[in-house]
PDB file of C-alpha atoms in Angstrom:
ATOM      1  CA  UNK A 483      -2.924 -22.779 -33.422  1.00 40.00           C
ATOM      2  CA  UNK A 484       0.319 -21.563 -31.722  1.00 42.00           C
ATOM      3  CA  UNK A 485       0.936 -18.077 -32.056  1.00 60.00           C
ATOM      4  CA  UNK A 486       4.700 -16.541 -32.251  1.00 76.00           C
ATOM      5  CA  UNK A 487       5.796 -12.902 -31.380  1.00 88.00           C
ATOM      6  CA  UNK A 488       5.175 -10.558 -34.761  1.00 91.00           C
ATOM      7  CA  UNK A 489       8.064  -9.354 -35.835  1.00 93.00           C
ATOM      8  CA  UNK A 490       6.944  -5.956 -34.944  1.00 95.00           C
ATOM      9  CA  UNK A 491       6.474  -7.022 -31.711  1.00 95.00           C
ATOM     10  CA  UNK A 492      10.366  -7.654 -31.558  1.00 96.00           C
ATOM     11  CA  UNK A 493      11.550  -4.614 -33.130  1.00 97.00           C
ATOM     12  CA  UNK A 494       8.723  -2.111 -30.820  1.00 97.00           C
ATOM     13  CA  UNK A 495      10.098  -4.210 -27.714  1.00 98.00           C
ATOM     14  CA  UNK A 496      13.673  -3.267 -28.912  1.00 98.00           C
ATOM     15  CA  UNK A 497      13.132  -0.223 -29.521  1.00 98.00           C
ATOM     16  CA  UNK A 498      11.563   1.039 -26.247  1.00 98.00           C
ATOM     17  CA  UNK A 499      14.196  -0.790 -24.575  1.00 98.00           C
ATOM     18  CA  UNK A 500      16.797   1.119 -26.117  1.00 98.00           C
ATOM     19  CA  UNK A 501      14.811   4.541 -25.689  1.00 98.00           C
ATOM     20  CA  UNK A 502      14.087   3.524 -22.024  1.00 98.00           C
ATOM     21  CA  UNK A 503      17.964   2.768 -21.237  1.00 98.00           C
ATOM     22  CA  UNK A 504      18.666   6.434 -22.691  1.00 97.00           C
ATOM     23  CA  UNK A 505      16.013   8.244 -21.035  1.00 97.00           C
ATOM     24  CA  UNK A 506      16.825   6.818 -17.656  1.00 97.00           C
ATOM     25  CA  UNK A 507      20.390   7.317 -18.165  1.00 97.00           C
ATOM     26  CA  UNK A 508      19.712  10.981 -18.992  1.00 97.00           C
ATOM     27  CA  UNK A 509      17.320  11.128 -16.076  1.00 96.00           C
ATOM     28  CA  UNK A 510      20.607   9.683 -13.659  1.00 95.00           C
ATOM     29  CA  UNK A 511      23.352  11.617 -15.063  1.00 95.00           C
ATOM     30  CA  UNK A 512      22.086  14.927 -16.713  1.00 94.00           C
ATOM     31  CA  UNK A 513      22.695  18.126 -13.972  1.00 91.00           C
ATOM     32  CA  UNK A 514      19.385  20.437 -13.399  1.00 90.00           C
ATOM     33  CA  UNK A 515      17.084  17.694 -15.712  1.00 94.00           C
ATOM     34  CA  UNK A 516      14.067  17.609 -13.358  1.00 93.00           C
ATOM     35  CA  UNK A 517      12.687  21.122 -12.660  1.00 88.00           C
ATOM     36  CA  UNK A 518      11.577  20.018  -9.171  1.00 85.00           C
ATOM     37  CA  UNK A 519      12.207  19.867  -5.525  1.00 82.00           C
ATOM     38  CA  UNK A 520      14.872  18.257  -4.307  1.00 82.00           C
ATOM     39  CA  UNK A 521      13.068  15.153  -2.981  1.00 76.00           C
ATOM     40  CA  UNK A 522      10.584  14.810  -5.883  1.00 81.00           C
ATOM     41  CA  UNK A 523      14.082  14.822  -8.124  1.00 88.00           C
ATOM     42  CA  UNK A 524      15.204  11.873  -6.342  1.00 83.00           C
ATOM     43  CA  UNK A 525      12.320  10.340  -6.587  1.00 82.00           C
ATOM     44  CA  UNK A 526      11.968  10.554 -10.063  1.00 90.00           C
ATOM     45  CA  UNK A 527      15.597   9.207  -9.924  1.00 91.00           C
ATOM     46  CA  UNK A 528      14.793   6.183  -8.278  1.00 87.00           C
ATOM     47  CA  UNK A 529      12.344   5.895 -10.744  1.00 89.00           C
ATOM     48  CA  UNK A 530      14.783   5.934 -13.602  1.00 94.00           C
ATOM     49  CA  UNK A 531      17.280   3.330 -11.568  1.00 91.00           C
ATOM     50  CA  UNK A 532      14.474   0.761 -11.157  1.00 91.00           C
ATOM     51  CA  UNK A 533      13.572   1.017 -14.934  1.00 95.00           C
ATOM     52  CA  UNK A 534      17.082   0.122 -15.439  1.00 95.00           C
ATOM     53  CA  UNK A 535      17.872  -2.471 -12.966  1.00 92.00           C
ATOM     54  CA  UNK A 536      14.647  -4.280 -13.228  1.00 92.00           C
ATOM     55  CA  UNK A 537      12.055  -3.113 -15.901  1.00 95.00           C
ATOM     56  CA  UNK A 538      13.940  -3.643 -18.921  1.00 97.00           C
ATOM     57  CA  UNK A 539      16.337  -6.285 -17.583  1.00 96.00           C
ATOM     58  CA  UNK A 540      12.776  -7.968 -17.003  1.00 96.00           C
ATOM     59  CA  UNK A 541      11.268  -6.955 -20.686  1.00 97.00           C
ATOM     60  CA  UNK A 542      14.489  -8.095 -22.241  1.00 98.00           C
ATOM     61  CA  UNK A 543      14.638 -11.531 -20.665  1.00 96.00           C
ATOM     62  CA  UNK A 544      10.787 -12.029 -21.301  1.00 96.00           C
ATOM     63  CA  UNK A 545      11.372 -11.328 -25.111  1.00 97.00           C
ATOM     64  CA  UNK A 546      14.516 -13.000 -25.410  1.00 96.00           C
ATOM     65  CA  UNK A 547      12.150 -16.302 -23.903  1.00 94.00           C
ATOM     66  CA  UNK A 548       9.023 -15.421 -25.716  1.00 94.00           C
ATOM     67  CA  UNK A 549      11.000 -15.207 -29.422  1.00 93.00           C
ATOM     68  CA  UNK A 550      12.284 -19.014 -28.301  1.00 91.00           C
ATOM     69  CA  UNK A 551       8.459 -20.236 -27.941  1.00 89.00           C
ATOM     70  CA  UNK A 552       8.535 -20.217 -24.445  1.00 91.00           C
ATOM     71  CA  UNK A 553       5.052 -19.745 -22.517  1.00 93.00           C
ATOM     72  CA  UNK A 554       6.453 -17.946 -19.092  1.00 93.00           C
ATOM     73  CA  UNK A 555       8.710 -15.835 -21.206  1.00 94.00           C
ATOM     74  CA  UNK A 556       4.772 -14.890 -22.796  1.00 95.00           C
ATOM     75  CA  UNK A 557       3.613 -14.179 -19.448  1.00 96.00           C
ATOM     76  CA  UNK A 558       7.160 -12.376 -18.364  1.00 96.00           C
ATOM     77  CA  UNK A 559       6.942 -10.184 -21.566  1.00 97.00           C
ATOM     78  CA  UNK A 560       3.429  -9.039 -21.956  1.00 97.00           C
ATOM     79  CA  UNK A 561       4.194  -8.214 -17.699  1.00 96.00           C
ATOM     80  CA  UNK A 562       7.176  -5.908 -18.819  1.00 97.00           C
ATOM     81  CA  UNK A 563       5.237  -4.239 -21.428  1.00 98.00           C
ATOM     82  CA  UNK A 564       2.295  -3.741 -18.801  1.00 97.00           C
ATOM     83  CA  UNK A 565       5.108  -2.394 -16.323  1.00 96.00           C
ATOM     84  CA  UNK A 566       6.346   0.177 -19.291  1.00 97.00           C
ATOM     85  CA  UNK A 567       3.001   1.586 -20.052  1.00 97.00           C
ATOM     86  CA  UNK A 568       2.319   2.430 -16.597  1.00 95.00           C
ATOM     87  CA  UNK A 569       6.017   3.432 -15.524  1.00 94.00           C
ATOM     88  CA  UNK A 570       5.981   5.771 -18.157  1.00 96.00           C
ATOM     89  CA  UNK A 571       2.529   6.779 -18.611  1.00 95.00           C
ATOM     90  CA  UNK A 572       2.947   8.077 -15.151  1.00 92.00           C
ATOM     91  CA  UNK A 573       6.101   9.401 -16.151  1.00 93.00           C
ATOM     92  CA  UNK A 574       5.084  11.549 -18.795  1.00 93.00           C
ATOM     93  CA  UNK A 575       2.298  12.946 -16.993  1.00 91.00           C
ATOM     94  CA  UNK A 576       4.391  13.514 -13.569  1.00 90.00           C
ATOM     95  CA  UNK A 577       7.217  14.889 -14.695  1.00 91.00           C
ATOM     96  CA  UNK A 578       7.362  19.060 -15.071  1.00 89.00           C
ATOM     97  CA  UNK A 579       8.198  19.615 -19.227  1.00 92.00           C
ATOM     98  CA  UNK A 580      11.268  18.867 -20.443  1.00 93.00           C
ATOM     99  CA  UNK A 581      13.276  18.054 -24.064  1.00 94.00           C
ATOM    100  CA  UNK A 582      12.258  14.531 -23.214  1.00 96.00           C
ATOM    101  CA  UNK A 583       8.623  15.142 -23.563  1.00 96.00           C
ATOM    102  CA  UNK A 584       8.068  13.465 -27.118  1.00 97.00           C
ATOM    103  CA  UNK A 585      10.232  10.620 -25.815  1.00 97.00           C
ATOM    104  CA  UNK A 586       8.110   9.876 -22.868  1.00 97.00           C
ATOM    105  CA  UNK A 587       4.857  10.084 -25.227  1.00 97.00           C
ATOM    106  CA  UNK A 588       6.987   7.555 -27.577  1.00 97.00           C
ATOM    107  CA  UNK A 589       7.647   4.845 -24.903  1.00 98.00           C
ATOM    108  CA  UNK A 590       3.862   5.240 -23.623  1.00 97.00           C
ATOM    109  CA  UNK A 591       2.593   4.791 -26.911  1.00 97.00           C
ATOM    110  CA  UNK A 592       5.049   1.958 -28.147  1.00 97.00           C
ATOM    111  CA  UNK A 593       4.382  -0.570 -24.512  1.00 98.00           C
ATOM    112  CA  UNK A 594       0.347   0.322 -24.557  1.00 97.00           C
ATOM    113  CA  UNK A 595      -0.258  -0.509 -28.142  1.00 97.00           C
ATOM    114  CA  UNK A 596       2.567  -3.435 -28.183  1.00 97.00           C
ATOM    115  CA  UNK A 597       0.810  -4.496 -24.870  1.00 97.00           C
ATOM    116  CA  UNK A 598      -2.333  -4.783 -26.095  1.00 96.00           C
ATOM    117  CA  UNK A 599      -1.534  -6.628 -29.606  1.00 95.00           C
ATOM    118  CA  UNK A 600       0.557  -8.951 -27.265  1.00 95.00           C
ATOM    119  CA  UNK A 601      -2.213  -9.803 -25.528  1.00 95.00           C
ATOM    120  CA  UNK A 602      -4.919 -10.194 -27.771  1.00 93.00           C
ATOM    121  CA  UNK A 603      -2.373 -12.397 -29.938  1.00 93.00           C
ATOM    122  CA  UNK A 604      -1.844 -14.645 -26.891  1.00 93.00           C
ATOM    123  CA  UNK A 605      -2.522 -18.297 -27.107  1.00 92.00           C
ATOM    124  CA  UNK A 606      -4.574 -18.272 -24.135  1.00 93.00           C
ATOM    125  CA  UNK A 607      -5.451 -21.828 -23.960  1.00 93.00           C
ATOM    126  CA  UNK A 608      -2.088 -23.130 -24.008  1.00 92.00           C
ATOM    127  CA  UNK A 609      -1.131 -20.803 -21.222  1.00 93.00           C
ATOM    128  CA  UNK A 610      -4.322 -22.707 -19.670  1.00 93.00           C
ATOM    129  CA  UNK A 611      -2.886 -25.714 -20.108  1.00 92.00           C
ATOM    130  CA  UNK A 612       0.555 -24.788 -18.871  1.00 92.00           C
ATOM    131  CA  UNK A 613      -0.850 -23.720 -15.493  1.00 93.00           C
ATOM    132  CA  UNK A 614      -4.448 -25.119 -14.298  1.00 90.00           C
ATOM    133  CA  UNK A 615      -3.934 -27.831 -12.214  1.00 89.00           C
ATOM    134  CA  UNK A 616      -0.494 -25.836 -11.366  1.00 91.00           C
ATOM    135  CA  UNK A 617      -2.066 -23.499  -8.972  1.00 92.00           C
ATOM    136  CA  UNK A 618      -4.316 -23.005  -5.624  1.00 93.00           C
ATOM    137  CA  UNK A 619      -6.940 -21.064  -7.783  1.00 94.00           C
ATOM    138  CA  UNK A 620      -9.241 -20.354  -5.045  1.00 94.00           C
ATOM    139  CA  UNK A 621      -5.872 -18.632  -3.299  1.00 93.00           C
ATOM    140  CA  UNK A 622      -5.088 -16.504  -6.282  1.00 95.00           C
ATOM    141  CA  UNK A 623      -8.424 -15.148  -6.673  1.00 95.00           C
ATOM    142  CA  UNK A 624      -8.495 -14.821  -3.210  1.00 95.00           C
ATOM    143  CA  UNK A 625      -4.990 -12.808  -3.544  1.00 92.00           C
ATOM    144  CA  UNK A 626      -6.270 -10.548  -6.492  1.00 94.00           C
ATOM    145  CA  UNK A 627      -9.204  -9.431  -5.099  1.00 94.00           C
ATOM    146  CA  UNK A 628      -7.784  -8.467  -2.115  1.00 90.00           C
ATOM    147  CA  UNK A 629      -4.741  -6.652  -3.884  1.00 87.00           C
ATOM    148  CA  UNK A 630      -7.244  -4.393  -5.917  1.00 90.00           C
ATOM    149  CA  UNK A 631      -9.955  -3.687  -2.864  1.00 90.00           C
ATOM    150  CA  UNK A 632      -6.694  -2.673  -0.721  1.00 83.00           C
ATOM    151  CA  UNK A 633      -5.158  -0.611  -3.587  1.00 84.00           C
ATOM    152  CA  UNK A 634      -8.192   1.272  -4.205  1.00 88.00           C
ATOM    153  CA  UNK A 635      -9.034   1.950  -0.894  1.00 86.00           C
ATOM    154  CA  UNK A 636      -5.830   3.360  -0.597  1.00 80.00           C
ATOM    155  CA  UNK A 637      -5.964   5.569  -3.124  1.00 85.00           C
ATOM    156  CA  UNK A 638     -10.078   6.666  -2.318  1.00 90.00           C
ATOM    157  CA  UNK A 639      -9.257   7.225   0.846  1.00 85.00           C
ATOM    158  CA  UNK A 640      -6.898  10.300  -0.477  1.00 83.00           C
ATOM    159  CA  UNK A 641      -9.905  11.331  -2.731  1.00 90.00           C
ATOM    160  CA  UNK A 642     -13.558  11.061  -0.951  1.00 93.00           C
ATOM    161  CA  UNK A 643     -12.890  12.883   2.285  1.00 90.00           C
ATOM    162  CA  UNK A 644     -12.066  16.155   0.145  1.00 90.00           C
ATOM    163  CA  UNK A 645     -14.482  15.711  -2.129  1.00 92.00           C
ATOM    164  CA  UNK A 646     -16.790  15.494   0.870  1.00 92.00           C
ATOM    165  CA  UNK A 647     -15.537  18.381   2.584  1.00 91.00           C
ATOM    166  CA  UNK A 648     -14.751  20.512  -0.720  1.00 89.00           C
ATOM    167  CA  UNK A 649     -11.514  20.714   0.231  1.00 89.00           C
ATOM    168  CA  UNK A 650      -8.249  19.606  -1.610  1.00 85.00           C
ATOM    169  CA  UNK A 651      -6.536  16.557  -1.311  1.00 84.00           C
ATOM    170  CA  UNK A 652      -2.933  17.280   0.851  1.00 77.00           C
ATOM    171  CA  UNK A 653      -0.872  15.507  -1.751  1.00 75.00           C
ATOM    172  CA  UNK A 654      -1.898  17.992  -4.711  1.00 77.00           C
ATOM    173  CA  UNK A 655      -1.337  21.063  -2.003  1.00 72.00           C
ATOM    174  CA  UNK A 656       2.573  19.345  -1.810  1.00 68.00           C
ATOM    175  CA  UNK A 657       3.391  18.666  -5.214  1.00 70.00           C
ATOM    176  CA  UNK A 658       1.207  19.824  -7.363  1.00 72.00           C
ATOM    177  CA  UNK A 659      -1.996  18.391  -9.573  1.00 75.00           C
ATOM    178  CA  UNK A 660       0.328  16.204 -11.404  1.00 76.00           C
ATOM    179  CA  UNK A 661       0.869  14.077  -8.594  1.00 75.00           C
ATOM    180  CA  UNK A 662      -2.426  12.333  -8.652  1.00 84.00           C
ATOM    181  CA  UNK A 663      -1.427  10.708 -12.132  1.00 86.00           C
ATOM    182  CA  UNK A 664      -1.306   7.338 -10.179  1.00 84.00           C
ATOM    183  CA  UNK A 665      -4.881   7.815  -8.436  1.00 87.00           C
ATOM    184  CA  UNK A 666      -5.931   8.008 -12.294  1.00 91.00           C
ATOM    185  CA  UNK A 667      -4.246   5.362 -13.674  1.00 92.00           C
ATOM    186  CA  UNK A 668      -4.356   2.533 -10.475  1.00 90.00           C
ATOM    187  CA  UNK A 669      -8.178   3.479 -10.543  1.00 92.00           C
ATOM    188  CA  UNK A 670      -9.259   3.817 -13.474  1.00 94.00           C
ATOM    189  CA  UNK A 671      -6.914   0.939 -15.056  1.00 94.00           C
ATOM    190  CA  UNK A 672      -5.160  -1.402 -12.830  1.00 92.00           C
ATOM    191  CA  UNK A 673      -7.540  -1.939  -9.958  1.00 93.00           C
ATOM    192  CA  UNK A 674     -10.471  -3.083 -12.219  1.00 95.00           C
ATOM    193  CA  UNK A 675      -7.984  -5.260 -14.254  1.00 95.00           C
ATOM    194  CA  UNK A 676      -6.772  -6.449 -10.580  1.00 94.00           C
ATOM    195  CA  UNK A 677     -10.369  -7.202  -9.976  1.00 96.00           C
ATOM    196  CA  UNK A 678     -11.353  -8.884 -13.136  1.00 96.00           C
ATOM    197  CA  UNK A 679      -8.414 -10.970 -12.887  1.00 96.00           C
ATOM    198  CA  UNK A 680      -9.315 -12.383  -9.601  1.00 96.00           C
ATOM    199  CA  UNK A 681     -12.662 -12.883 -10.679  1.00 97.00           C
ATOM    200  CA  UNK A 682     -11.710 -14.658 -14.346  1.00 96.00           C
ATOM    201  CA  UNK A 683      -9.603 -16.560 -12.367  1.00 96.00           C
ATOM    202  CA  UNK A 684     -11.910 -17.914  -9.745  1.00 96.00           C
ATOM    203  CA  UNK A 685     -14.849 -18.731 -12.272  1.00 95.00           C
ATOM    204  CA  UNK A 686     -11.655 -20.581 -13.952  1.00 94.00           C
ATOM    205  CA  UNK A 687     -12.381 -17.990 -17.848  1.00 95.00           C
ATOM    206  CA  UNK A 688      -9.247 -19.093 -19.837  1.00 95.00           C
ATOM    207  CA  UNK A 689      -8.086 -15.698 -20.349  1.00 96.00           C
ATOM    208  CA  UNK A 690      -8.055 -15.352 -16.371  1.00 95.00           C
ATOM    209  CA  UNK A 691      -5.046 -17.738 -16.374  1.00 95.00           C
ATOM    210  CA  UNK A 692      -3.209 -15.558 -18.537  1.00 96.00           C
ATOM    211  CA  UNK A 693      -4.708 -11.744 -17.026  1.00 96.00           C
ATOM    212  CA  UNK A 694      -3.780 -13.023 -13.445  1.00 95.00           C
ATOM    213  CA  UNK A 695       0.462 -13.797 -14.952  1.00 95.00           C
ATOM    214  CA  UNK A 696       0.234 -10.650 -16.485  1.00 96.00           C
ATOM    215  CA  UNK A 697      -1.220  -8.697 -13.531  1.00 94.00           C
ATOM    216  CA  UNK A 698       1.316 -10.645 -10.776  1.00 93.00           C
ATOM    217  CA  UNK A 699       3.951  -9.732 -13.235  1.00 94.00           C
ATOM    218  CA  UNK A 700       3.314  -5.646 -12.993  1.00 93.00           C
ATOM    219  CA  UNK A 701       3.270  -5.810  -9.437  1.00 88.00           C
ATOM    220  CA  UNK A 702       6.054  -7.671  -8.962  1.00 88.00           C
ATOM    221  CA  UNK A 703       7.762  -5.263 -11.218  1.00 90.00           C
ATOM    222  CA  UNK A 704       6.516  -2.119  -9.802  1.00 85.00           C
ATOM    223  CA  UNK A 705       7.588  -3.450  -6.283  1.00 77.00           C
ATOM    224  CA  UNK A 706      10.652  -1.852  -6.304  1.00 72.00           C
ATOM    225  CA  UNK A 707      10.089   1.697  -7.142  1.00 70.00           C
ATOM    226  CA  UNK A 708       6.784   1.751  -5.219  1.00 69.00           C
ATOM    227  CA  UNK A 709       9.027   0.483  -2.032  1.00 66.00           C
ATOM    228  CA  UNK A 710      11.553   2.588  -2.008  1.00 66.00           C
ATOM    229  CA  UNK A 711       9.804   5.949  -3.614  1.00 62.00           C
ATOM    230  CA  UNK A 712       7.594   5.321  -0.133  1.00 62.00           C
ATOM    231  CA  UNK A 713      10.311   4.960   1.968  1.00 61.00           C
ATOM    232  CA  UNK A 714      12.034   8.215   0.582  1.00 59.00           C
ATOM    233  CA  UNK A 715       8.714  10.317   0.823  1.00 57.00           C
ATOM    234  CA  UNK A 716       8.726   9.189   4.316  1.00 55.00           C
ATOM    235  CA  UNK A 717      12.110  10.164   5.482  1.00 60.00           C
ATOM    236  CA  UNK A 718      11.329  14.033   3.682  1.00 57.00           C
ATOM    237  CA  UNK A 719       9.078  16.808   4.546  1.00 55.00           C
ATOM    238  CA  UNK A 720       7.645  17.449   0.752  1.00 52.00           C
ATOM    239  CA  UNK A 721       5.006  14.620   0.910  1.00 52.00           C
ATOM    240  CA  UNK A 722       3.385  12.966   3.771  1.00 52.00           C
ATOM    241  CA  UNK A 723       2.737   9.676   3.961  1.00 54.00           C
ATOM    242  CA  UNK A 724       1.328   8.323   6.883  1.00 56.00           C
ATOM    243  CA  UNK A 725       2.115   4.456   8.394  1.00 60.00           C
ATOM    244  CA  UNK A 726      -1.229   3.112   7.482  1.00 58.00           C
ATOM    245  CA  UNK A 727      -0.819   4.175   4.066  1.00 57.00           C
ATOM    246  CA  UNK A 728       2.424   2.911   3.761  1.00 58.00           C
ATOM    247  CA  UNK A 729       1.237  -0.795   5.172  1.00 60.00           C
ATOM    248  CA  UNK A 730      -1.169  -0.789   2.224  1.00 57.00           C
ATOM    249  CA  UNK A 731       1.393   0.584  -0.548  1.00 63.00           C
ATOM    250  CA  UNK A 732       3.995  -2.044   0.705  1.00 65.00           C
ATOM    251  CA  UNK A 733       1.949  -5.101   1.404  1.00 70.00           C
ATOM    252  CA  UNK A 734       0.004  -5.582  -1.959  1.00 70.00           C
ATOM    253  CA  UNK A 735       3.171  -4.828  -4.060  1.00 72.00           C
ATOM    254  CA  UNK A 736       5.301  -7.716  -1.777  1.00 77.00           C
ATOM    255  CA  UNK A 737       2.065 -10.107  -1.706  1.00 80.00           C
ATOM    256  CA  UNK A 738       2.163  -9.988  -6.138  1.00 81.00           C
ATOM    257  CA  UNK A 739       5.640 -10.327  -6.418  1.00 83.00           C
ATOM    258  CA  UNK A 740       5.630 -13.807  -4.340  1.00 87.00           C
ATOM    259  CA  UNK A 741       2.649 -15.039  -5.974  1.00 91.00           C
ATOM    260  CA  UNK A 742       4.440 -13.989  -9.737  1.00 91.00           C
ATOM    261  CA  UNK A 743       6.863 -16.098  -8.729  1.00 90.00           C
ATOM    262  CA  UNK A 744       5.067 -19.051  -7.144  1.00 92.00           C
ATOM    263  CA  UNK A 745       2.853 -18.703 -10.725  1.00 94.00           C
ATOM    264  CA  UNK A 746       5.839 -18.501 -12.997  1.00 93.00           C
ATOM    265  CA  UNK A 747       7.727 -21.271 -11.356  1.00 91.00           C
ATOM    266  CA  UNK A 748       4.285 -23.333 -12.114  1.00 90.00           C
ATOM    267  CA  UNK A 749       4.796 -22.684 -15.653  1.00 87.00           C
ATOM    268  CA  UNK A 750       8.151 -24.751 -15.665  1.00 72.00           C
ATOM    269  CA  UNK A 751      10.053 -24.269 -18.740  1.00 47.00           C
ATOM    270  CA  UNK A 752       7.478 -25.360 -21.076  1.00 48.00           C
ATOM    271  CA  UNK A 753       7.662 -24.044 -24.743  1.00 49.00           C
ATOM    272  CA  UNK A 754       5.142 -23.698 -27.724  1.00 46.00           C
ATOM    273  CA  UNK A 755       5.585 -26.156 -30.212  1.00 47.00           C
ATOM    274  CA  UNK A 756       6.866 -25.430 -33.290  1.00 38.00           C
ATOM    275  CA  UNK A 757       5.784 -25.299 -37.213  1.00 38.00           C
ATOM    276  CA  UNK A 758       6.888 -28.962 -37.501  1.00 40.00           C
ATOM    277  CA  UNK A 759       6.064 -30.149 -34.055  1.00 41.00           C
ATOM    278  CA  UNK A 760       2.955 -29.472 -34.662  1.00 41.00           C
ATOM    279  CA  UNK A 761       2.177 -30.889 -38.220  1.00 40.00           C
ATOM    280  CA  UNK A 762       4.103 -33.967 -36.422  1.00 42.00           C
ATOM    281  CA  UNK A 763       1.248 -34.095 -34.289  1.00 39.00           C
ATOM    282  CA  UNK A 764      -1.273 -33.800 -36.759  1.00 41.00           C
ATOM    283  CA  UNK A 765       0.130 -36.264 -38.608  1.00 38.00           C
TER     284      UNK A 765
END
């Protein structure tokens, strides 16, 4: 059985699209909004131009595809969803408290819990079917795994020489405890899903097809703002970053946005049947 976006689906998508837009634009525009250093308030900046120009240009277009039955505007809409939940569960959890608090807590809420009934309400066997035979799996497993080893070494290597030493880590000492929101959420969340993915994908698990979309989507997605929020904590003085670490934040960001789009342009512009194509068939 085919199955369709809910029409909640549609109206949660909507709606954080719309609360994203004005948040962002608030973010942009509103003097003395972000109680914070100069270079952490363009960074946060940056953050709301990327959610603009590509998150929910990218959310729109994969519901706008999805609602017309189509299987890579699936993949590029449960990806968007995946990219709001983490843009702005960092979000609320980064930025110092403002009247946009509640808001932030809103758009969290809306993409994790319309993520996850997106996904679970996949048809993951016709996403199978869309792409096996499509793709070099032992390369995209290959990819995966590699992505999520690199990303959380990355991020460990910020954590387990403190803890070793008792000391603390040098990016809490420059901007505060807040700042190791992403350590939480890339370790805790997207690394193992990285991981899983590769693996699904390798023993060829039909939801592995569609975790390994979803996951090449998000990075894709997140390439901008993780490029150029490096690239502006390099050229300040508030947060270091050092040139290894900023090989391993570029390359696994620019490595998933070329496979998302070698994997999406597998999918072709295939479509879920509908109602009466498939009682056709039956017939």
């Amino acid at each position: 059985m085919v199955r369709q976006l809910r029409r909640w689906h549609i109206v949660s998508t909507v709606v954080i699209l719309v609360l994203a837009a004005v948040s962002s634009l608030i973010g942009l525009f509103r003097t003395g909004h972000y109680q914070a250093p100069p270079e952490l308030v363009e960074a946060y900046q940056i953050q709301d131009l990327t959610i603009l120009v590509v998150g929910i240009p990218v959310l729109a277009a994969g519901l706008w595809y999805a609602i017309r039955g189509s299987v890579r505007g699936r993949i590029i809409w449960i990806g968007g969803l995946a990219y709001m939940t983490y843009m702005w569960a960092s979000i609320a959890i980064q930025i110092p408290f403002n009247e946009l608090f509640l808001v932030y807590t809103a758009l969290f809420g809306l993409s994790l819990f319309t993520f996850v009934d997106g996904m679970v309400s996949t048809d993951a066997e016709r996403i199978r079917q869309t792409v096996e035979g499509q793709i070099n799996v032992a390369l995209y497993s290959g990819a995966l795994t590699a992505i999520g080893l690199g990303l959380g070494a990355l991020w460990l290597s910020d954590v387990i020489p403190p803890l070793l030493t008792g000391t603390t880590p040098s990016l809490i000492e420059e901007s505060g405890q807040q700042a190791m929101a992403t350590h939480v959420i890339d370790l805790g969340v997207v690394v193992p899903s990285i991981l899983l993915s590769g693996a699904w994908l390798y023993r060829e698990r039909t939801w592995g097809y569609v975790f390994a979309g979803v996951v090449l989507v998000l990075g894709a997605t997140l390439a901008a703002p993780i490029s150029i929020m490096t690239l502006v904590f390099m050229m300040g003085d508030t947060v270091s970053v050092s040139p290894i670490a900023a090989v391993f934040t570029f390359l696994p960001v620019l490595v998933s946005a070329l496979l998302a789009v070698t994997y999406l342009r597998s999918m072709g512009s295939r479509t879920h049947p509908t109602a009466d194509e498939n009682r056709k068939q039956s017939i």
